[in-house]
């Protein structure tokens, strides 16, 4: 009996000893895995550590493939967008000349005829001129030689000197002087030498669309009512054809020319109204930027700088702003009063102030402002 008890006790001691060894080995394995995990994470952090890394940098890195895809699509579809602008504008002009102009000449008074002919053709000339200049004029690029420029930064992408207000365009794959943005509707960057052409095109195109929408409102209402009447008569004609008897006559039908006329008027009014709303908002946005003396890219930079200096109790001052009125004169190239007529109200290929490499005080500015970022 005692021998059995001793044997049972020995077996139990051996079993407890095995359990203790297994638990120690298990704890040792867990500790090794934890050490390997902390060591791997430390190595990864040491390899990828960057003091400038934040949420914006990580987000930009994640969206880099999307940016690459958008840049290449915009680059290849720029020609399609330009053709679309030319095609839609040409269709509106054709409708005005073929459908509306004969009606204006027959029904309007001589004074209104002279007004429509003068304003319409002037607006059309301004649209065509500024759009052609915007797509054919180079926005300006900095020289590649480092000896030509001093006191500037280096572009991280093209490894070339980058003057003030110059930014790299990932679509054109070049640095652009005073870059505002890359416009797919121009298939070109908007920069120092063609910024005025771009804004003038947006302004005169918006004015032309508003002019067509207001002038064609009554014609649009009549044309829309006529189209609804066409649909109703077409439905009645089909019912008469289905239940035709000898004493019933089908309702009159509209000719192809009448249908084309009414549908063209509706197409003109809807397209012009839509473009006037969309392009008008864009024009107002750029007008506000010009008033503040900054570009679309500089707006984001200046906003961050303003917030950073505000926390330190300082005031941000844009060194390229000379006041609202002087900013417009610098942008439009108005040096003397007659330039408002020859350079703003008439087509003018004059160059902007400066070369885009340095930003000296333009001669049209009335008073000089201290070029300080913070005071």
Short mmCIF file of C-alpha atoms in Angstrom, two decimals:
data_model
loop_
_atom_site.label_atom_id
_atom_site.label_comp_id
_atom_site.label_asym_id
_atom_site.label_seq_id
_atom_site.Cartn_x
_atom_site.Cartn_y
_atom_site.Cartn_z
CA UNK A 1 0.00 0.00 0.00
CA UNK A 2 2.80 2.33 0.91
CA UNK A 3 4.73 1.37 -2.19
CA UNK A 4 1.74 2.37 -4.30
CA UNK A 5 1.46 5.71 -2.54
CA UNK A 6 5.18 6.36 -3.07
CA UNK A 7 4.89 5.45 -6.74
CA UNK A 8 1.86 7.74 -7.18
CA UNK A 9 3.68 10.60 -5.43
CA UNK A 10 6.72 10.11 -7.66
CA UNK A 11 4.57 10.17 -10.78
CA UNK A 12 2.83 13.34 -9.62
CA UNK A 13 6.16 15.04 -8.88
CA UNK A 14 7.43 14.08 -12.31
CA UNK A 15 4.26 15.41 -13.95
CA UNK A 16 4.48 18.74 -12.08
CA UNK A 17 8.14 19.03 -13.04
CA UNK A 18 7.28 18.52 -16.72
CA UNK A 19 4.52 21.13 -16.51
CA UNK A 20 6.92 23.63 -14.96
CA UNK A 21 9.51 23.02 -17.69
CA UNK A 22 6.86 23.41 -20.41
CA UNK A 23 5.61 26.65 -18.88
CA UNK A 24 9.16 28.02 -18.68
CA UNK A 25 9.84 27.10 -22.29
CA UNK A 26 6.56 28.71 -23.34
CA UNK A 27 7.37 31.93 -21.48
CA UNK A 28 10.86 31.91 -22.94
CA UNK A 29 9.42 31.54 -26.48
CA UNK A 30 6.97 34.42 -25.89
CA UNK A 31 9.84 36.60 -24.63
CA UNK A 32 11.91 35.80 -27.70
CA UNK A 33 9.03 36.70 -30.03
CA UNK A 34 8.50 39.99 -28.20
CA UNK A 35 12.18 40.82 -28.41
CA UNK A 36 12.23 40.07 -32.11
CA UNK A 37 9.14 42.25 -32.65
CA UNK A 38 10.61 45.23 -30.75
CA UNK A 39 13.96 44.81 -32.50
CA UNK A 40 12.34 44.70 -35.97
CA UNK A 41 10.20 47.73 -35.22
CA UNK A 42 13.25 49.63 -33.98
CA UNK A 43 15.19 48.75 -37.14
CA UNK A 44 12.27 49.86 -39.34
CA UNK A 45 11.96 53.16 -37.50
CA UNK A 46 15.69 53.79 -37.71
CA UNK A 47 15.61 53.20 -41.48
CA UNK A 48 12.48 55.26 -42.20
CA UNK A 49 12.74 57.97 -39.55
CA UNK A 50 12.29 61.54 -40.78
CA UNK A 51 11.74 64.50 -38.50
CA UNK A 52 9.67 66.24 -41.22
CA UNK A 53 7.25 63.35 -41.64
CA UNK A 54 3.67 64.10 -40.66
CA UNK A 55 0.16 63.08 -41.66
CA UNK A 56 0.27 65.18 -44.85
CA UNK A 57 3.48 63.52 -46.05
CA UNK A 58 2.09 60.04 -45.42
CA UNK A 59 -1.16 60.95 -47.20
CA UNK A 60 0.74 62.34 -50.19
CA UNK A 61 2.82 59.17 -50.37
CA UNK A 62 -0.29 56.98 -50.34
CA UNK A 63 -1.93 59.07 -53.08
CA UNK A 64 1.21 59.24 -55.24
CA UNK A 65 -0.05 56.53 -57.68
CA UNK A 66 -3.33 58.44 -58.03
CA UNK A 67 -1.43 61.67 -58.74
CA UNK A 68 0.71 59.88 -61.33
CA UNK A 69 -2.38 58.52 -63.08
CA UNK A 70 -4.15 61.89 -63.09
CA UNK A 71 -1.04 63.67 -64.39
CA UNK A 72 -0.63 61.27 -67.32
CA UNK A 73 -4.33 61.30 -68.18
CA UNK A 74 -4.35 65.11 -68.13
CA UNK A 75 -1.22 65.21 -70.28
CA UNK A 76 -2.63 62.94 -72.98
CA UNK A 77 -6.19 64.31 -72.91
CA UNK A 78 -5.17 67.95 -73.10
CA UNK A 79 -5.54 67.95 -76.88
CA UNK A 80 -9.03 66.45 -76.54
CA UNK A 81 -10.05 69.19 -74.09
CA UNK A 82 -8.76 71.92 -76.42
CA UNK A 83 -10.65 70.38 -79.34
CA UNK A 84 -13.77 70.22 -77.15
CA UNK A 85 -13.52 73.93 -76.29
CA UNK A 86 -13.04 74.86 -79.94
CA UNK A 87 -15.89 72.58 -81.05
CA UNK A 88 -18.43 73.81 -78.50
CA UNK A 89 -17.55 77.47 -79.08
CA UNK A 90 -17.76 77.02 -82.84
CA UNK A 91 -21.16 75.35 -82.52
CA UNK A 92 -22.51 78.31 -80.52
CA UNK A 93 -21.14 80.80 -83.04
CA UNK A 94 -22.63 78.81 -85.92
CA UNK A 95 -26.07 78.72 -84.26
CA UNK A 96 -25.94 82.48 -83.66
CA UNK A 97 -25.02 83.24 -87.27
CA UNK A 98 -27.36 80.71 -88.92
CA UNK A 99 -30.40 80.80 -86.64
CA UNK A 100 -30.43 83.93 -84.49
CA UNK A 101 -28.77 86.63 -86.58
CA UNK A 102 -31.35 86.52 -89.42
CA UNK A 103 -34.12 86.74 -86.82
CA UNK A 104 -32.42 89.71 -85.14
CA UNK A 105 -32.02 91.53 -88.45
CA UNK A 106 -35.73 91.04 -89.24
CA UNK A 107 -37.33 91.88 -85.90
CA UNK A 108 -35.05 94.23 -83.92
CA UNK A 109 -34.77 97.99 -84.25
CA UNK A 110 -31.67 99.47 -85.96
CA UNK A 111 -30.24 100.62 -82.61
CA UNK A 112 -30.50 97.14 -81.10
CA UNK A 113 -29.09 95.59 -84.28
CA UNK A 114 -26.02 97.86 -84.10
CA UNK A 115 -25.58 97.03 -80.39
CA UNK A 116 -25.76 93.25 -80.92
CA UNK A 117 -23.45 93.34 -83.93
CA UNK A 118 -20.86 95.54 -82.21
CA UNK A 119 -20.82 93.89 -78.81
CA UNK A 120 -21.16 90.33 -80.09
CA UNK A 121 -18.26 90.58 -82.55
CA UNK A 122 -16.04 92.44 -80.07
CA UNK A 123 -16.65 89.77 -77.44
CA UNK A 124 -15.99 87.00 -79.95
CA UNK A 125 -12.70 88.58 -81.07
CA UNK A 126 -11.53 88.93 -77.46
CA UNK A 127 -12.40 85.29 -76.71
CA UNK A 128 -10.60 83.93 -79.76
CA UNK A 129 -7.52 86.12 -79.29
CA UNK A 130 -6.97 85.39 -75.61
CA UNK A 131 -7.64 81.67 -75.95
CA UNK A 132 -5.18 81.39 -78.85
CA UNK A 133 -2.54 83.33 -76.90
CA UNK A 134 -3.15 81.28 -73.73
CA UNK A 135 -2.58 77.94 -75.45
CA UNK A 136 0.35 79.04 -77.64
CA UNK A 137 2.29 81.26 -75.22
CA UNK A 138 4.84 79.53 -73.02
CA UNK A 139 4.29 80.25 -69.32
CA UNK A 140 8.04 80.76 -68.85
CA UNK A 141 10.73 78.45 -67.51
CA UNK A 142 13.84 79.23 -65.46
CA UNK A 143 17.25 78.79 -67.11
CA UNK A 144 19.03 75.54 -66.44
CA UNK A 145 22.46 77.07 -65.88
CA UNK A 146 23.20 77.70 -62.21
CA UNK A 147 25.45 80.67 -62.95
CA UNK A 148 22.52 82.73 -64.27
CA UNK A 149 20.72 82.92 -60.93
CA UNK A 150 21.86 83.65 -57.42
CA UNK A 151 20.22 83.34 -54.04
CA UNK A 152 17.57 80.81 -55.07
CA UNK A 153 16.54 77.28 -54.10
CA UNK A 154 16.96 74.06 -56.05
CA UNK A 155 14.02 72.08 -57.39
CA UNK A 156 13.96 68.61 -55.86
CA UNK A 157 12.53 67.00 -59.01
CA UNK A 158 14.43 68.53 -61.92
CA UNK A 159 17.55 69.43 -59.83
CA UNK A 160 17.74 72.92 -61.30
CA UNK A 161 17.71 76.49 -59.93
CA UNK A 162 14.25 77.60 -58.87
CA UNK A 163 13.59 81.36 -58.56
CA UNK A 164 11.01 82.89 -56.25
CA UNK A 165 7.36 82.08 -57.09
CA UNK A 166 8.51 79.22 -59.33
CA UNK A 167 7.01 75.75 -58.91
CA UNK A 168 7.43 72.38 -60.57
CA UNK A 169 4.62 71.10 -62.81
CA UNK A 170 4.39 67.32 -62.66
CA UNK A 171 2.36 67.22 -65.91
CA UNK A 172 4.76 69.32 -67.98
CA UNK A 173 7.68 67.87 -65.97
CA UNK A 174 9.31 71.32 -65.82
CA UNK A 175 9.54 74.26 -63.46
CA UNK A 176 7.21 77.13 -64.36
CA UNK A 177 7.76 80.80 -63.53
CA UNK A 178 5.04 82.20 -61.25
CA UNK A 179 3.03 79.01 -61.73
CA UNK A 180 -0.69 79.25 -60.99
CA UNK A 181 -1.90 75.81 -62.13
CA UNK A 182 -1.90 73.43 -65.09
CA UNK A 183 -5.06 73.94 -67.12
CA UNK A 184 -6.19 70.89 -69.14
CA UNK A 185 -8.58 73.10 -71.17
CA UNK A 186 -5.51 74.95 -72.46
CA UNK A 187 -3.21 71.93 -72.55
CA UNK A 188 -0.70 74.31 -71.05
CA UNK A 189 0.52 75.64 -67.72
CA UNK A 190 -0.72 79.01 -66.51
CA UNK A 191 2.35 80.98 -65.51
CA UNK A 192 4.10 84.32 -65.72
CA UNK A 193 3.74 85.00 -69.44
CA UNK A 194 0.23 83.67 -70.12
CA UNK A 195 -1.58 84.26 -66.82
CA UNK A 196 -3.22 87.44 -68.17
CA UNK A 197 -4.37 85.63 -71.33
CA UNK A 198 -5.93 82.85 -69.25
CA UNK A 199 -7.84 85.21 -66.97
CA UNK A 200 -8.97 87.42 -69.88
CA UNK A 201 -10.25 84.37 -71.74
CA UNK A 202 -12.24 83.24 -68.69
CA UNK A 203 -13.62 86.76 -68.21
CA UNK A 204 -14.68 87.34 -71.82
CA UNK A 205 -16.03 83.82 -72.22
CA UNK A 206 -18.17 84.33 -69.12
CA UNK A 207 -19.35 87.69 -70.44
CA UNK A 208 -20.21 86.11 -73.81
CA UNK A 209 -22.17 83.28 -72.20
CA UNK A 210 -24.09 85.70 -69.98
CA UNK A 211 -24.83 87.85 -73.04
CA UNK A 212 -26.18 84.85 -74.98
CA UNK A 213 -28.23 83.63 -72.00
CA UNK A 214 -29.87 86.99 -71.37
CA UNK A 215 -30.42 87.83 -75.04
CA UNK A 216 -31.80 84.40 -75.88
CA UNK A 217 -34.08 83.95 -72.87
CA UNK A 218 -37.31 84.79 -74.74
CA UNK A 219 -36.24 82.68 -77.72
CA UNK A 220 -35.43 79.82 -75.37
CA UNK A 221 -38.91 79.94 -73.82
CA UNK A 222 -40.58 79.97 -77.22
CA UNK A 223 -38.35 77.18 -78.52
CA UNK A 224 -38.94 75.03 -75.44
CA UNK A 225 -42.71 75.50 -75.74
CA UNK A 226 -42.50 74.62 -79.44
CA UNK A 227 -40.61 71.42 -78.67
CA UNK A 228 -43.23 70.42 -76.10
CA UNK A 229 -45.90 71.13 -78.72
CA UNK A 230 -44.00 68.95 -81.19
CA UNK A 231 -44.01 66.05 -78.74
CA UNK A 232 -47.74 66.43 -78.11
CA UNK A 233 -48.58 66.58 -81.83
CA UNK A 234 -46.34 63.60 -82.51
CA UNK A 235 -48.22 61.59 -79.89
CA UNK A 236 -51.57 62.63 -81.41
CA UNK A 237 -50.36 61.73 -84.89
CA UNK A 238 -49.38 58.25 -83.73
CA UNK A 239 -52.79 57.76 -82.11
CA UNK A 240 -54.55 58.89 -85.30
CA UNK A 241 -52.37 56.56 -87.36
CA UNK A 242 -53.29 53.67 -85.08
CA UNK A 243 -57.05 54.42 -85.21
CA UNK A 244 -57.23 55.92 -88.69
CA UNK A 245 -60.68 56.44 -90.25
CA UNK A 246 -61.81 58.18 -93.42
CA UNK A 247 -63.13 61.30 -91.67
CA UNK A 248 -60.01 61.84 -89.46
CA UNK A 249 -57.02 63.88 -90.68
CA UNK A 250 -53.60 63.70 -88.97
CA UNK A 251 -52.39 66.83 -87.15
CA UNK A 252 -49.83 69.05 -88.90
CA UNK A 253 -46.18 68.12 -88.50
CA UNK A 254 -43.18 70.38 -88.02
CA UNK A 255 -40.55 70.50 -90.75
CA UNK A 256 -36.97 69.41 -90.18
CA UNK A 257 -35.79 73.01 -90.34
CA UNK A 258 -38.22 74.07 -87.62
CA UNK A 259 -37.19 71.19 -85.38
CA UNK A 260 -33.50 71.96 -85.88
CA UNK A 261 -34.06 75.66 -85.17
CA UNK A 262 -35.89 75.13 -81.89
CA UNK A 263 -33.51 72.45 -80.64
CA UNK A 264 -30.49 74.61 -81.54
CA UNK A 265 -31.88 77.53 -79.53
CA UNK A 266 -32.46 75.29 -76.50
CA UNK A 267 -28.95 73.79 -76.86
CA UNK A 268 -27.41 77.28 -77.07
CA UNK A 269 -29.19 78.60 -73.98
CA UNK A 270 -28.53 75.54 -71.80
CA UNK A 271 -24.84 75.34 -72.76
CA UNK A 272 -24.21 79.08 -72.33
CA UNK A 273 -26.01 79.20 -68.98
CA UNK A 274 -24.08 76.20 -67.64
CA UNK A 275 -20.72 77.57 -68.77
CA UNK A 276 -21.57 81.01 -67.40
CA UNK A 277 -22.20 79.56 -63.92
CA UNK A 278 -19.15 77.29 -63.82
CA UNK A 279 -16.67 79.57 -65.55
CA UNK A 280 -18.05 82.63 -63.76
CA UNK A 281 -17.28 81.08 -60.39
CA UNK A 282 -13.73 80.27 -61.55
CA UNK A 283 -13.28 83.82 -62.85
CA UNK A 284 -14.40 85.35 -59.55
CA UNK A 285 -12.02 83.05 -57.68
CA UNK A 286 -9.04 84.15 -59.80
CA UNK A 287 -10.12 87.79 -59.55
CA UNK A 288 -9.94 87.51 -55.75
CA UNK A 289 -6.45 85.99 -56.01
CA UNK A 290 -5.28 88.77 -58.34
CA UNK A 291 -6.66 91.37 -55.94
CA UNK A 292 -4.54 89.86 -53.15
CA UNK A 293 -1.47 89.60 -55.40
CA UNK A 294 -1.06 85.83 -55.20
CA UNK A 295 -1.51 82.71 -57.29
CA UNK A 296 -3.49 79.56 -56.55
CA UNK A 297 -0.40 77.80 -55.21
CA UNK A 298 0.72 80.82 -53.19
CA UNK A 299 -2.68 81.03 -51.54
CA UNK A 300 -2.12 77.70 -49.78
CA UNK A 301 1.48 78.60 -48.90
CA UNK A 302 0.50 82.03 -47.56
CA UNK A 303 -2.37 80.58 -45.54
CA UNK A 304 -0.06 78.14 -43.75
CA UNK A 305 2.51 80.87 -43.20
CA UNK A 306 -0.18 83.20 -41.84
CA UNK A 307 -1.36 80.55 -39.38
CA UNK A 308 2.20 79.76 -38.30
CA UNK A 309 3.08 83.40 -37.64
CA UNK A 310 -0.25 84.07 -35.95
CA UNK A 311 0.60 81.52 -33.27
CA UNK A 312 3.80 83.50 -32.60
CA UNK A 313 1.92 86.77 -32.38
CA UNK A 314 3.23 88.08 -35.72
CA UNK A 315 1.49 89.42 -38.82
CA UNK A 316 1.99 87.95 -42.29
CA UNK A 317 2.58 90.34 -45.19
CA UNK A 318 2.66 89.23 -48.81
CA UNK A 319 5.82 90.74 -50.39
CA UNK A 320 4.29 90.54 -53.88
CA UNK A 321 1.14 92.52 -53.06
CA UNK A 322 1.11 96.27 -53.74
CA UNK A 323 -2.51 96.95 -52.83
CA UNK A 324 -5.70 95.91 -54.59
CA UNK A 325 -5.71 98.56 -57.31
CA UNK A 326 -1.97 98.37 -58.01
CA UNK A 327 -2.14 94.57 -58.12
CA UNK A 328 -4.63 94.81 -60.98
CA UNK A 329 -2.52 97.36 -62.83
CA UNK A 330 0.56 95.16 -62.47
CA UNK A 331 -1.34 92.08 -63.60
CA UNK A 332 -2.93 93.76 -66.64
CA UNK A 333 0.20 95.75 -67.54
CA UNK A 334 -1.46 99.16 -67.23
CA UNK A 335 1.24 101.81 -66.94
CA UNK A 336 -0.67 104.85 -68.21
CA UNK A 337 -4.45 105.55 -68.39
CA UNK A 338 -4.68 104.91 -72.16
CA UNK A 339 -3.54 101.33 -71.56
CA UNK A 340 -6.99 100.54 -70.16
CA UNK A 341 -8.23 100.90 -73.72
CA UNK A 342 -5.29 99.60 -75.74
CA UNK A 343 -4.26 96.75 -73.43
CA UNK A 344 -7.47 95.73 -71.64
CA UNK A 345 -10.46 96.49 -73.87
CA UNK A 346 -8.60 95.67 -77.10
CA UNK A 347 -6.45 92.63 -77.97
CA UNK A 348 -2.87 93.27 -76.89
CA UNK A 349 0.13 90.90 -76.89
CA UNK A 350 2.20 93.02 -74.48
CA UNK A 351 4.47 91.22 -72.03
CA UNK A 352 3.95 91.29 -68.25
CA UNK A 353 6.15 93.27 -65.90
CA UNK A 354 9.45 91.62 -65.07
CA UNK A 355 11.10 88.46 -66.31
CA UNK A 356 9.68 86.11 -63.68
CA UNK A 357 13.19 85.59 -62.27
CA UNK A 358 13.27 88.65 -60.02
CA UNK A 359 10.44 90.78 -58.64
CA UNK A 360 11.43 94.41 -58.63
CA UNK A 361 8.94 97.20 -58.01
CA UNK A 362 6.89 97.79 -61.20
CA UNK A 363 6.79 101.38 -62.51
CA UNK A 364 2.97 101.52 -62.30
CA UNK A 365 2.92 101.03 -58.52
CA UNK A 366 2.11 104.27 -56.72
CA UNK A 367 3.78 103.54 -53.41
CA UNK A 368 6.32 100.96 -52.38
CA UNK A 369 5.56 98.43 -49.70
CA UNK A 370 8.14 96.94 -47.42
CA UNK A 371 8.86 93.39 -48.67
CA UNK A 372 8.50 91.77 -45.28
CA UNK A 373 6.94 88.44 -44.49
CA UNK A 374 6.34 89.19 -40.84
CA UNK A 375 6.49 92.19 -38.60
#
